């Protein structure tokens, strides 16, 4: 599929800024190896982690063909990263010639909208305890187990919730003291899922657990 498409591979060092907030989206970039973090920063220097892009995922999917191509977040490499870079015209050619590629792009845009809605809901409508409870339930669903390891540091998790690291640590310790989870470093064991759902106080969390059990 790529034989007649012009592209190049871009190497990005760890902590290097891939694209700063305010820059224009000029390319269609796909992460090949590594990881890119999207962070929104305020005037005071405080920042919030919005999302991550892992191998196989397309960067800036909502801006490639948009009228407004201004990127609202800083995109930073979380580890040494390789990007496959195309101009929008090349990607348009792929969309026209390959039905699977086109469908995957539509799914990606749908997922972007869904994740954005969830993020806004999480940041604006939930307390710290509810955020942490929903996060643990989502991880349990992803791992298909009530016994799993946290893949991110506590700092990264706290940033994704727009809360302080000590608030996250305090919440996890409270859950452990109440017998809701067992906490051992990065290992989490959910001991009382119903209680965790009650702490989430959210119908969406109940749906997450229900889908896992099905």
PDB file of N, CA, C and O in Angstrom, residues 35-97:
ATOM      1  N   UNK A  35       6.452   6.710  22.339  1.00  0.00           N
ATOM      2  CA  UNK A  35       5.192   7.236  22.864  1.00  0.00           C
ATOM      3  C   UNK A  35       5.243   8.762  22.888  1.00  0.00           C
ATOM      4  O   UNK A  35       6.248   9.357  23.254  1.00  0.00           O
ATOM      5  N   UNK A  36       4.148   9.389  22.489  1.00  0.00           N
ATOM      6  CA  UNK A  36       4.011  10.842  22.510  1.00  0.00           C
ATOM      7  C   UNK A  36       2.917  11.217  23.499  1.00  0.00           C
ATOM      8  O   UNK A  36       1.831  10.633  23.495  1.00  0.00           O
ATOM      9  N   UNK A  37       3.213  12.199  24.363  1.00  0.00           N
ATOM     10  CA  UNK A  37       2.246  12.676  25.346  1.00  0.00           C
ATOM     11  C   UNK A  37       1.732  14.053  24.931  1.00  0.00           C
ATOM     12  O   UNK A  37       2.506  14.909  24.517  1.00  0.00           O
ATOM     13  N   UNK A  38       0.421  14.238  25.030  1.00  0.00           N
ATOM     14  CA  UNK A  38      -0.190  15.540  24.764  1.00  0.00           C
ATOM     15  C   UNK A  38      -0.453  16.222  26.098  1.00  0.00           C
ATOM     16  O   UNK A  38      -1.177  15.684  26.943  1.00  0.00           O
ATOM     17  N   UNK A  39       0.125  17.409  26.295  1.00  0.00           N
ATOM     18  CA  UNK A  39      -0.022  18.141  27.546  1.00  0.00           C
ATOM     19  C   UNK A  39      -0.550  19.553  27.280  1.00  0.00           C
ATOM     20  O   UNK A  39      -0.081  20.239  26.382  1.00  0.00           O
ATOM     21  N   UNK A  40      -1.504  19.959  28.093  1.00  0.00           N
ATOM     22  CA  UNK A  40      -2.012  21.322  28.032  1.00  0.00           C
ATOM     23  C   UNK A  40      -1.409  22.092  29.195  1.00  0.00           C
ATOM     24  O   UNK A  40      -1.540  21.681  30.350  1.00  0.00           O
ATOM     25  N   UNK A  41      -0.743  23.194  28.884  1.00  0.00           N
ATOM     26  CA  UNK A  41      -0.026  23.959  29.906  1.00  0.00           C
ATOM     27  C   UNK A  41      -0.649  25.334  30.104  1.00  0.00           C
ATOM     28  O   UNK A  41      -1.120  25.964  29.156  1.00  0.00           O
ATOM     29  N   UNK A  42      -0.644  25.801  31.375  1.00  0.00           N
ATOM     30  CA  UNK A  42      -1.165  27.115  31.713  1.00  0.00           C
ATOM     31  C   UNK A  42      -0.044  28.129  31.843  1.00  0.00           C
ATOM     32  O   UNK A  42       1.138  27.775  31.828  1.00  0.00           O
ATOM     33  N   UNK A  43      -0.390  29.406  31.993  1.00  0.00           N
ATOM     34  CA  UNK A  43       0.622  30.476  32.107  1.00  0.00           C
ATOM     35  C   UNK A  43       1.564  30.281  33.291  1.00  0.00           C
ATOM     36  O   UNK A  43       2.721  30.706  33.251  1.00  0.00           O
ATOM     37  N   UNK A  44       1.083  29.640  34.355  1.00  0.00           N
ATOM     38  CA  UNK A  44       1.900  29.446  35.555  1.00  0.00           C
ATOM     39  C   UNK A  44       2.896  28.310  35.407  1.00  0.00           C
ATOM     40  O   UNK A  44       3.741  28.097  36.271  1.00  0.00           O
ATOM     41  N   UNK A  45       2.779  27.553  34.308  1.00  0.00           N
ATOM     42  CA  UNK A  45       3.653  26.398  34.121  1.00  0.00           C
ATOM     43  C   UNK A  45       3.000  25.094  34.522  1.00  0.00           C
ATOM     44  O   UNK A  45       3.532  24.015  34.270  1.00  0.00           O
ATOM     45  N   UNK A  46       1.833  25.165  35.161  1.00  0.00           N
ATOM     46  CA  UNK A  46       1.110  23.966  35.536  1.00  0.00           C
ATOM     47  C   UNK A  46       0.563  23.315  34.279  1.00  0.00           C
ATOM     48  O   UNK A  46       0.062  23.997  33.377  1.00  0.00           O
ATOM     49  N   UNK A  47       0.668  21.992  34.210  1.00  0.00           N
ATOM     50  CA  UNK A  47       0.188  21.323  33.011  1.00  0.00           C
ATOM     51  C   UNK A  47      -0.653  20.106  33.354  1.00  0.00           C
ATOM     52  O   UNK A  47      -0.604  19.566  34.460  1.00  0.00           O
ATOM     53  N   UNK A  48      -1.434  19.679  32.362  1.00  0.00           N
ATOM     54  CA  UNK A  48      -2.317  18.538  32.517  1.00  0.00           C
ATOM     55  C   UNK A  48      -2.117  17.614  31.315  1.00  0.00           C
ATOM     56  O   UNK A  48      -2.081  18.067  30.174  1.00  0.00           O
ATOM     57  N   UNK A  49      -1.961  16.333  31.593  1.00  0.00           N
ATOM     58  CA  UNK A  49      -1.789  15.367  30.518  1.00  0.00           C
ATOM     59  C   UNK A  49      -3.148  15.025  29.923  1.00  0.00           C
ATOM     60  O   UNK A  49      -4.052  14.596  30.618  1.00  0.00           O
ATOM     61  N   UNK A  50      -3.291  15.239  28.623  1.00  0.00           N
ATOM     62  CA  UNK A  50      -4.565  15.018  27.952  1.00  0.00           C
ATOM     63  C   UNK A  50      -4.685  13.598  27.425  1.00  0.00           C
ATOM     64  O   UNK A  50      -5.680  12.903  27.656  1.00  0.00           O
ATOM     65  N   UNK A  51      -3.667  13.142  26.717  1.00  0.00           N
ATOM     66  CA  UNK A  51      -3.719  11.799  26.144  1.00  0.00           C
ATOM     67  C   UNK A  51      -2.312  11.355  25.765  1.00  0.00           C
ATOM     68  O   UNK A  51      -1.353  12.129  25.870  1.00  0.00           O
ATOM     69  N   UNK A  52      -2.180  10.118  25.323  1.00  0.00           N
ATOM     70  CA  UNK A  52      -0.906   9.600  24.826  1.00  0.00           C
ATOM     71  C   UNK A  52      -1.140   8.948  23.472  1.00  0.00           C
ATOM     72  O   UNK A  52      -2.245   8.505  23.162  1.00  0.00           O
ATOM     73  N   UNK A  53      -0.103   8.906  22.662  1.00  0.00           N
ATOM     74  CA  UNK A  53      -0.144   8.225  21.378  1.00  0.00           C
ATOM     75  C   UNK A  53       0.938   7.160  21.367  1.00  0.00           C
ATOM     76  O   UNK A  53       2.114   7.449  21.534  1.00  0.00           O
ATOM     77  N   UNK A  54       0.509   5.912  21.147  1.00  0.00           N
ATOM     78  CA  UNK A  54       1.398   4.750  21.180  1.00  0.00           C
ATOM     79  C   UNK A  54       1.608   4.216  19.763  1.00  0.00           C
ATOM     80  O   UNK A  54       0.970   4.683  18.816  1.00  0.00           O
ATOM     81  N   UNK A  55       2.507   3.218  19.592  1.00  0.00           N
ATOM     82  CA  UNK A  55       2.764   2.676  18.255  1.00  0.00           C
ATOM     83  C   UNK A  55       1.483   2.257  17.525  1.00  0.00           C
ATOM     84  O   UNK A  55       0.614   1.605  18.086  1.00  0.00           O
ATOM     85  N   UNK A  56       1.398   2.681  16.261  1.00  0.00           N
ATOM     86  CA  UNK A  56       0.236   2.370  15.436  1.00  0.00           C
ATOM     87  C   UNK A  56      -0.818   3.455  15.437  1.00  0.00           C
ATOM     88  O   UNK A  56      -1.766   3.396  14.649  1.00  0.00           O
ATOM     89  N   UNK A  57      -0.660   4.466  16.306  1.00  0.00           N
ATOM     90  CA  UNK A  57      -1.676   5.509  16.415  1.00  0.00           C
ATOM     91  C   UNK A  57      -1.282   6.754  15.629  1.00  0.00           C
ATOM     92  O   UNK A  57      -0.111   7.126  15.560  1.00  0.00           O
ATOM     93  N   UNK A  58      -2.289   7.401  15.061  1.00  0.00           N
ATOM     94  CA  UNK A  58      -2.101   8.585  14.243  1.00  0.00           C
ATOM     95  C   UNK A  58      -2.112   9.836  15.102  1.00  0.00           C
ATOM     96  O   UNK A  58      -2.966  10.007  15.968  1.00  0.00           O
ATOM     97  N   UNK A  59      -1.169  10.732  14.868  1.00  0.00           N
ATOM     98  CA  UNK A  59      -1.108  11.988  15.597  1.00  0.00           C
ATOM     99  C   UNK A  59      -2.037  13.015  14.969  1.00  0.00           C
ATOM    100  O   UNK A  59      -2.223  13.042  13.754  1.00  0.00           O
ATOM    101  N   UNK A  60      -2.649  13.850  15.808  1.00  0.00           N
ATOM    102  CA  UNK A  60      -3.410  15.011  15.329  1.00  0.00           C
ATOM    103  C   UNK A  60      -4.485  14.660  14.315  1.00  0.00           C
ATOM    104  O   UNK A  60      -4.709  15.380  13.328  1.00  0.00           O
ATOM    105  N   UNK A  61      -5.177  13.547  14.539  1.00  0.00           N
ATOM    106  CA  UNK A  61      -6.166  13.073  13.567  1.00  0.00           C
ATOM    107  C   UNK A  61      -7.274  14.082  13.311  1.00  0.00           C
ATOM    108  O   UNK A  61      -7.818  14.150  12.207  1.00  0.00           O
ATOM    109  N   UNK A  62      -7.618  14.896  14.324  1.00  0.00           N
ATOM    110  CA  UNK A  62      -8.712  15.854  14.174  1.00  0.00           C
ATOM    111  C   UNK A  62      -8.293  17.125  13.448  1.00  0.00           C
ATOM    112  O   UNK A  62      -9.146  17.959  13.120  1.00  0.00           O
ATOM    113  N   UNK A  63      -7.000  17.294  13.190  1.00  0.00           N
ATOM    114  CA  UNK A  63      -6.519  18.555  12.631  1.00  0.00           C
ATOM    115  C   UNK A  63      -5.934  18.423  11.223  1.00  0.00           C
ATOM    116  O   UNK A  63      -5.737  19.430  10.544  1.00  0.00           O
ATOM    117  N   UNK A  64      -5.666  17.201  10.785  1.00  0.00           N
ATOM    118  CA  UNK A  64      -4.981  17.001   9.499  1.00  0.00           C
ATOM    119  C   UNK A  64      -5.755  17.628   8.349  1.00  0.00           C
ATOM    120  O   UNK A  64      -5.190  18.308   7.482  1.00  0.00           O
ATOM    121  N   UNK A  65      -7.071  17.418   8.320  1.00  0.00           N
ATOM    122  CA  UNK A  65      -7.889  17.947   7.226  1.00  0.00           C
ATOM    123  C   UNK A  65      -8.842  19.038   7.699  1.00  0.00           C
ATOM    124  O   UNK A  65      -9.767  19.416   6.988  1.00  0.00           O
ATOM    125  N   UNK A  66      -8.644  19.532   8.902  1.00  0.00           N
ATOM    126  CA  UNK A  66      -9.524  20.560   9.443  1.00  0.00           C
ATOM    127  C   UNK A  66      -9.194  21.951   8.919  1.00  0.00           C
ATOM    128  O   UNK A  66      -8.083  22.217   8.455  1.00  0.00           O
ATOM    129  N   UNK A  67     -10.170  22.848   8.999  1.00  0.00           N
ATOM    130  CA  UNK A  67      -9.925  24.239   8.607  1.00  0.00           C
ATOM    131  C   UNK A  67      -9.010  24.919   9.614  1.00  0.00           C
ATOM    132  O   UNK A  67      -8.159  25.717   9.250  1.00  0.00           O
ATOM    133  N   UNK A  68      -9.211  24.601  10.891  1.00  0.00           N
ATOM    134  CA  UNK A  68      -8.324  25.118  11.929  1.00  0.00           C
ATOM    135  C   UNK A  68      -7.270  24.064  12.234  1.00  0.00           C
ATOM    136  O   UNK A  68      -7.558  23.020  12.812  1.00  0.00           O
ATOM    137  N   UNK A  69      -6.039  24.317  11.839  1.00  0.00           N
ATOM    138  CA  UNK A  69      -4.961  23.343  12.003  1.00  0.00           C
ATOM    139  C   UNK A  69      -4.050  23.657  13.189  1.00  0.00           C
ATOM    140  O   UNK A  69      -2.997  23.052  13.345  1.00  0.00           O
ATOM    141  N   UNK A  70      -4.482  24.586  14.030  1.00  0.00           N
ATOM    142  CA  UNK A  70      -3.657  24.976  15.174  1.00  0.00           C
ATOM    143  C   UNK A  70      -3.738  23.934  16.283  1.00  0.00           C
ATOM    144  O   UNK A  70      -4.824  23.600  16.752  1.00  0.00           O
ATOM    145  N   UNK A  71      -2.582  23.439  16.716  1.00  0.00           N
ATOM    146  CA  UNK A  71      -2.527  22.416  17.752  1.00  0.00           C
ATOM    147  C   UNK A  71      -2.682  23.073  19.125  1.00  0.00           C
ATOM    148  O   UNK A  71      -1.922  23.991  19.462  1.00  0.00           O
ATOM    149  N   UNK A  72      -3.658  22.637  19.954  1.00  0.00           N
ATOM    150  CA  UNK A  72      -3.910  23.296  21.241  1.00  0.00           C
ATOM    151  C   UNK A  72      -3.058  22.794  22.399  1.00  0.00           C
ATOM    152  O   UNK A  72      -3.143  23.319  23.504  1.00  0.00           O
ATOM    153  N   UNK A  73      -2.241  21.762  22.166  1.00  0.00           N
ATOM    154  CA  UNK A  73      -1.464  21.159  23.249  1.00  0.00           C
ATOM    155  C   UNK A  73      -0.006  21.011  22.837  1.00  0.00           C
ATOM    156  O   UNK A  73       0.329  21.043  21.646  1.00  0.00           O
ATOM    157  N   UNK A  74       0.860  20.853  23.844  1.00  0.00           N
ATOM    158  CA  UNK A  74       2.254  20.514  23.580  1.00  0.00           C
ATOM    159  C   UNK A  74       2.372  19.003  23.421  1.00  0.00           C
ATOM    160  O   UNK A  74       1.854  18.244  24.243  1.00  0.00           O
ATOM    161  N   UNK A  75       3.059  18.574  22.380  1.00  0.00           N
ATOM    162  CA  UNK A  75       3.260  17.149  22.136  1.00  0.00           C
ATOM    163  C   UNK A  75       4.728  16.825  22.398  1.00  0.00           C
ATOM    164  O   UNK A  75       5.623  17.355  21.729  1.00  0.00           O
ATOM    165  N   UNK A  76       4.963  15.954  23.385  1.00  0.00           N
ATOM    166  CA  UNK A  76       6.311  15.676  23.861  1.00  0.00           C
ATOM    167  C   UNK A  76       6.557  14.164  23.855  1.00  0.00           C
ATOM    168  O   UNK A  76       5.678  13.373  24.225  1.00  0.00           O
ATOM    169  N   UNK A  77       7.754  13.779  23.445  1.00  0.00           N
ATOM    170  CA  UNK A  77       8.119  12.363  23.442  1.00  0.00           C
ATOM    171  C   UNK A  77       8.367  11.893  24.873  1.00  0.00           C
ATOM    172  O   UNK A  77       9.172  12.471  25.588  1.00  0.00           O
ATOM    173  N   UNK A  78       7.658  10.849  25.280  1.00  0.00           N
ATOM    174  CA  UNK A  78       7.819  10.291  26.620  1.00  0.00           C
ATOM    175  C   UNK A  78       8.974   9.295  26.679  1.00  0.00           C
ATOM    176  O   UNK A  78       9.428   8.925  27.753  1.00  0.00           O
ATOM    177  N   UNK A  79       9.419   8.876  25.516  1.00  0.00           N
ATOM    178  CA  UNK A  79      10.556   7.960  25.367  1.00  0.00           C
ATOM    179  C   UNK A  79      11.079   8.138  23.943  1.00  0.00           C
ATOM    180  O   UNK A  79      10.419   8.797  23.131  1.00  0.00           O
ATOM    181  N   UNK A  80      12.260   7.593  23.609  1.00  0.00           N
ATOM    182  CA  UNK A  80      12.725   7.706  22.222  1.00  0.00           C
ATOM    183  C   UNK A  80      11.655   7.194  21.262  1.00  0.00           C
ATOM    184  O   UNK A  80      11.144   6.086  21.420  1.00  0.00           O
ATOM    185  N   UNK A  81      11.320   8.016  20.276  1.00  0.00           N
ATOM    186  CA  UNK A  81      10.160   7.740  19.433  1.00  0.00           C
ATOM    187  C   UNK A  81      10.500   7.877  17.952  1.00  0.00           C
ATOM    188  O   UNK A  81      11.285   8.731  17.559  1.00  0.00           O
ATOM    189  N   UNK A  82       9.894   7.004  17.159  1.00  0.00           N
ATOM    190  CA  UNK A  82      10.015   7.079  15.703  1.00  0.00           C
ATOM    191  C   UNK A  82       8.644   7.365  15.105  1.00  0.00           C
ATOM    192  O   UNK A  82       7.662   6.718  15.451  1.00  0.00           O
ATOM    193  N   UNK A  83       8.590   8.358  14.221  1.00  0.00           N
ATOM    194  CA  UNK A  83       7.350   8.786  13.580  1.00  0.00           C
ATOM    195  C   UNK A  83       7.433   8.539  12.074  1.00  0.00           C
ATOM    196  O   UNK A  83       8.448   8.847  11.442  1.00  0.00           O
ATOM    197  N   UNK A  84       6.376   7.968  11.499  1.00  0.00           N
ATOM    198  CA  UNK A  84       6.261   7.893  10.049  1.00  0.00           C
ATOM    199  C   UNK A  84       5.499   9.131   9.588  1.00  0.00           C
ATOM    200  O   UNK A  84       4.357   9.335   9.997  1.00  0.00           O
ATOM    201  N   UNK A  85       6.130   9.954   8.767  1.00  0.00           N
ATOM    202  CA  UNK A  85       5.565  11.248   8.390  1.00  0.00           C
ATOM    203  C   UNK A  85       5.164  11.279   6.914  1.00  0.00           C
ATOM    204  O   UNK A  85       5.941  10.915   6.032  1.00  0.00           O
ATOM    205  N   UNK A  86       3.925  11.731   6.669  1.00  0.00           N
ATOM    206  CA  UNK A  86       3.420  11.945   5.318  1.00  0.00           C
ATOM    207  C   UNK A  86       2.821  13.347   5.229  1.00  0.00           C
ATOM    208  O   UNK A  86       2.406  13.910   6.240  1.00  0.00           O
ATOM    209  N   UNK A  87       2.735  13.887   4.014  1.00  0.00           N
ATOM    210  CA  UNK A  87       1.979  15.107   3.821  1.00  0.00           C
ATOM    211  C   UNK A  87       0.503  14.718   3.742  1.00  0.00           C
ATOM    212  O   UNK A  87       0.171  13.564   3.412  1.00  0.00           O
ATOM    213  N   UNK A  88      -0.427  15.617   4.079  1.00  0.00           N
ATOM    214  CA  UNK A  88      -1.854  15.286   4.041  1.00  0.00           C
ATOM    215  C   UNK A  88      -2.307  14.713   2.706  1.00  0.00           C
ATOM    216  O   UNK A  88      -3.176  13.834   2.661  1.00  0.00           O
ATOM    217  N   UNK A  89      -1.724  15.203   1.606  1.00  0.00           N
ATOM    218  CA  UNK A  89      -2.111  14.693   0.287  1.00  0.00           C
ATOM    219  C   UNK A  89      -1.813  13.207   0.160  1.00  0.00           C
ATOM    220  O   UNK A  89      -2.598  12.438  -0.420  1.00  0.00           O
ATOM    221  N   UNK A  90      -0.689  12.757   0.703  1.00  0.00           N
ATOM    222  CA  UNK A  90      -0.337  11.335   0.648  1.00  0.00           C
ATOM    223  C   UNK A  90      -1.329  10.506   1.457  1.00  0.00           C
ATOM    224  O   UNK A  90      -1.744   9.426   1.032  1.00  0.00           O
ATOM    225  N   UNK A  91      -1.715  11.025   2.606  1.00  0.00           N
ATOM    226  CA  UNK A  91      -2.688  10.302   3.408  1.00  0.00           C
ATOM    227  C   UNK A  91      -4.042  10.257   2.714  1.00  0.00           C
ATOM    228  O   UNK A  91      -4.752   9.252   2.776  1.00  0.00           O
ATOM    229  N   UNK A  92      -4.402  11.335   2.043  1.00  0.00           N
ATOM    230  CA  UNK A  92      -5.656  11.357   1.294  1.00  0.00           C
ATOM    231  C   UNK A  92      -5.651  10.286   0.211  1.00  0.00           C
ATOM    232  O   UNK A  92      -6.668   9.632  -0.048  1.00  0.00           O
ATOM    233  N   UNK A  93      -4.515  10.082  -0.417  1.00  0.00           N
ATOM    234  CA  UNK A  93      -4.387   9.028  -1.428  1.00  0.00           C
ATOM    235  C   UNK A  93      -4.628   7.659  -0.811  1.00  0.00           C
ATOM    236  O   UNK A  93      -5.323   6.817  -1.384  1.00  0.00           O
ATOM    237  N   UNK A  94      -4.068   7.425   0.380  1.00  0.00           N
ATOM    238  CA  UNK A  94      -4.278   6.153   1.061  1.00  0.00           C
ATOM    239  C   UNK A  94      -5.754   5.950   1.410  1.00  0.00           C
ATOM    240  O   UNK A  94      -6.290   4.846   1.286  1.00  0.00           O
ATOM    241  N   UNK A  95      -6.396   7.024   1.854  1.00  0.00           N
ATOM    242  CA  UNK A  95      -7.819   6.943   2.190  1.00  0.00           C
ATOM    243  C   UNK A  95      -8.657   6.595   0.964  1.00  0.00           C
ATOM    244  O   UNK A  95      -9.669   5.895   1.067  1.00  0.00           O
ATOM    245  N   UNK A  96      -8.220   7.065  -0.204  1.00  0.00           N
ATOM    246  CA  UNK A  96      -8.975   6.830  -1.430  1.00  0.00           C
ATOM    247  C   UNK A  96      -8.761   5.437  -2.005  1.00  0.00           C
ATOM    248  O   UNK A  96      -9.664   4.877  -2.633  1.00  0.00           O
ATOM    249  N   UNK A  97      -7.569   4.874  -1.790  1.00  0.00           N
ATOM    250  CA  UNK A  97      -7.256   3.603  -2.452  1.00  0.00           C
ATOM    251  C   UNK A  97      -7.445   2.384  -1.558  1.00  0.00           C
ATOM    252  O   UNK A  97      -7.513   1.262  -2.071  1.00  0.00           O
TER     253      UNK A  97
END
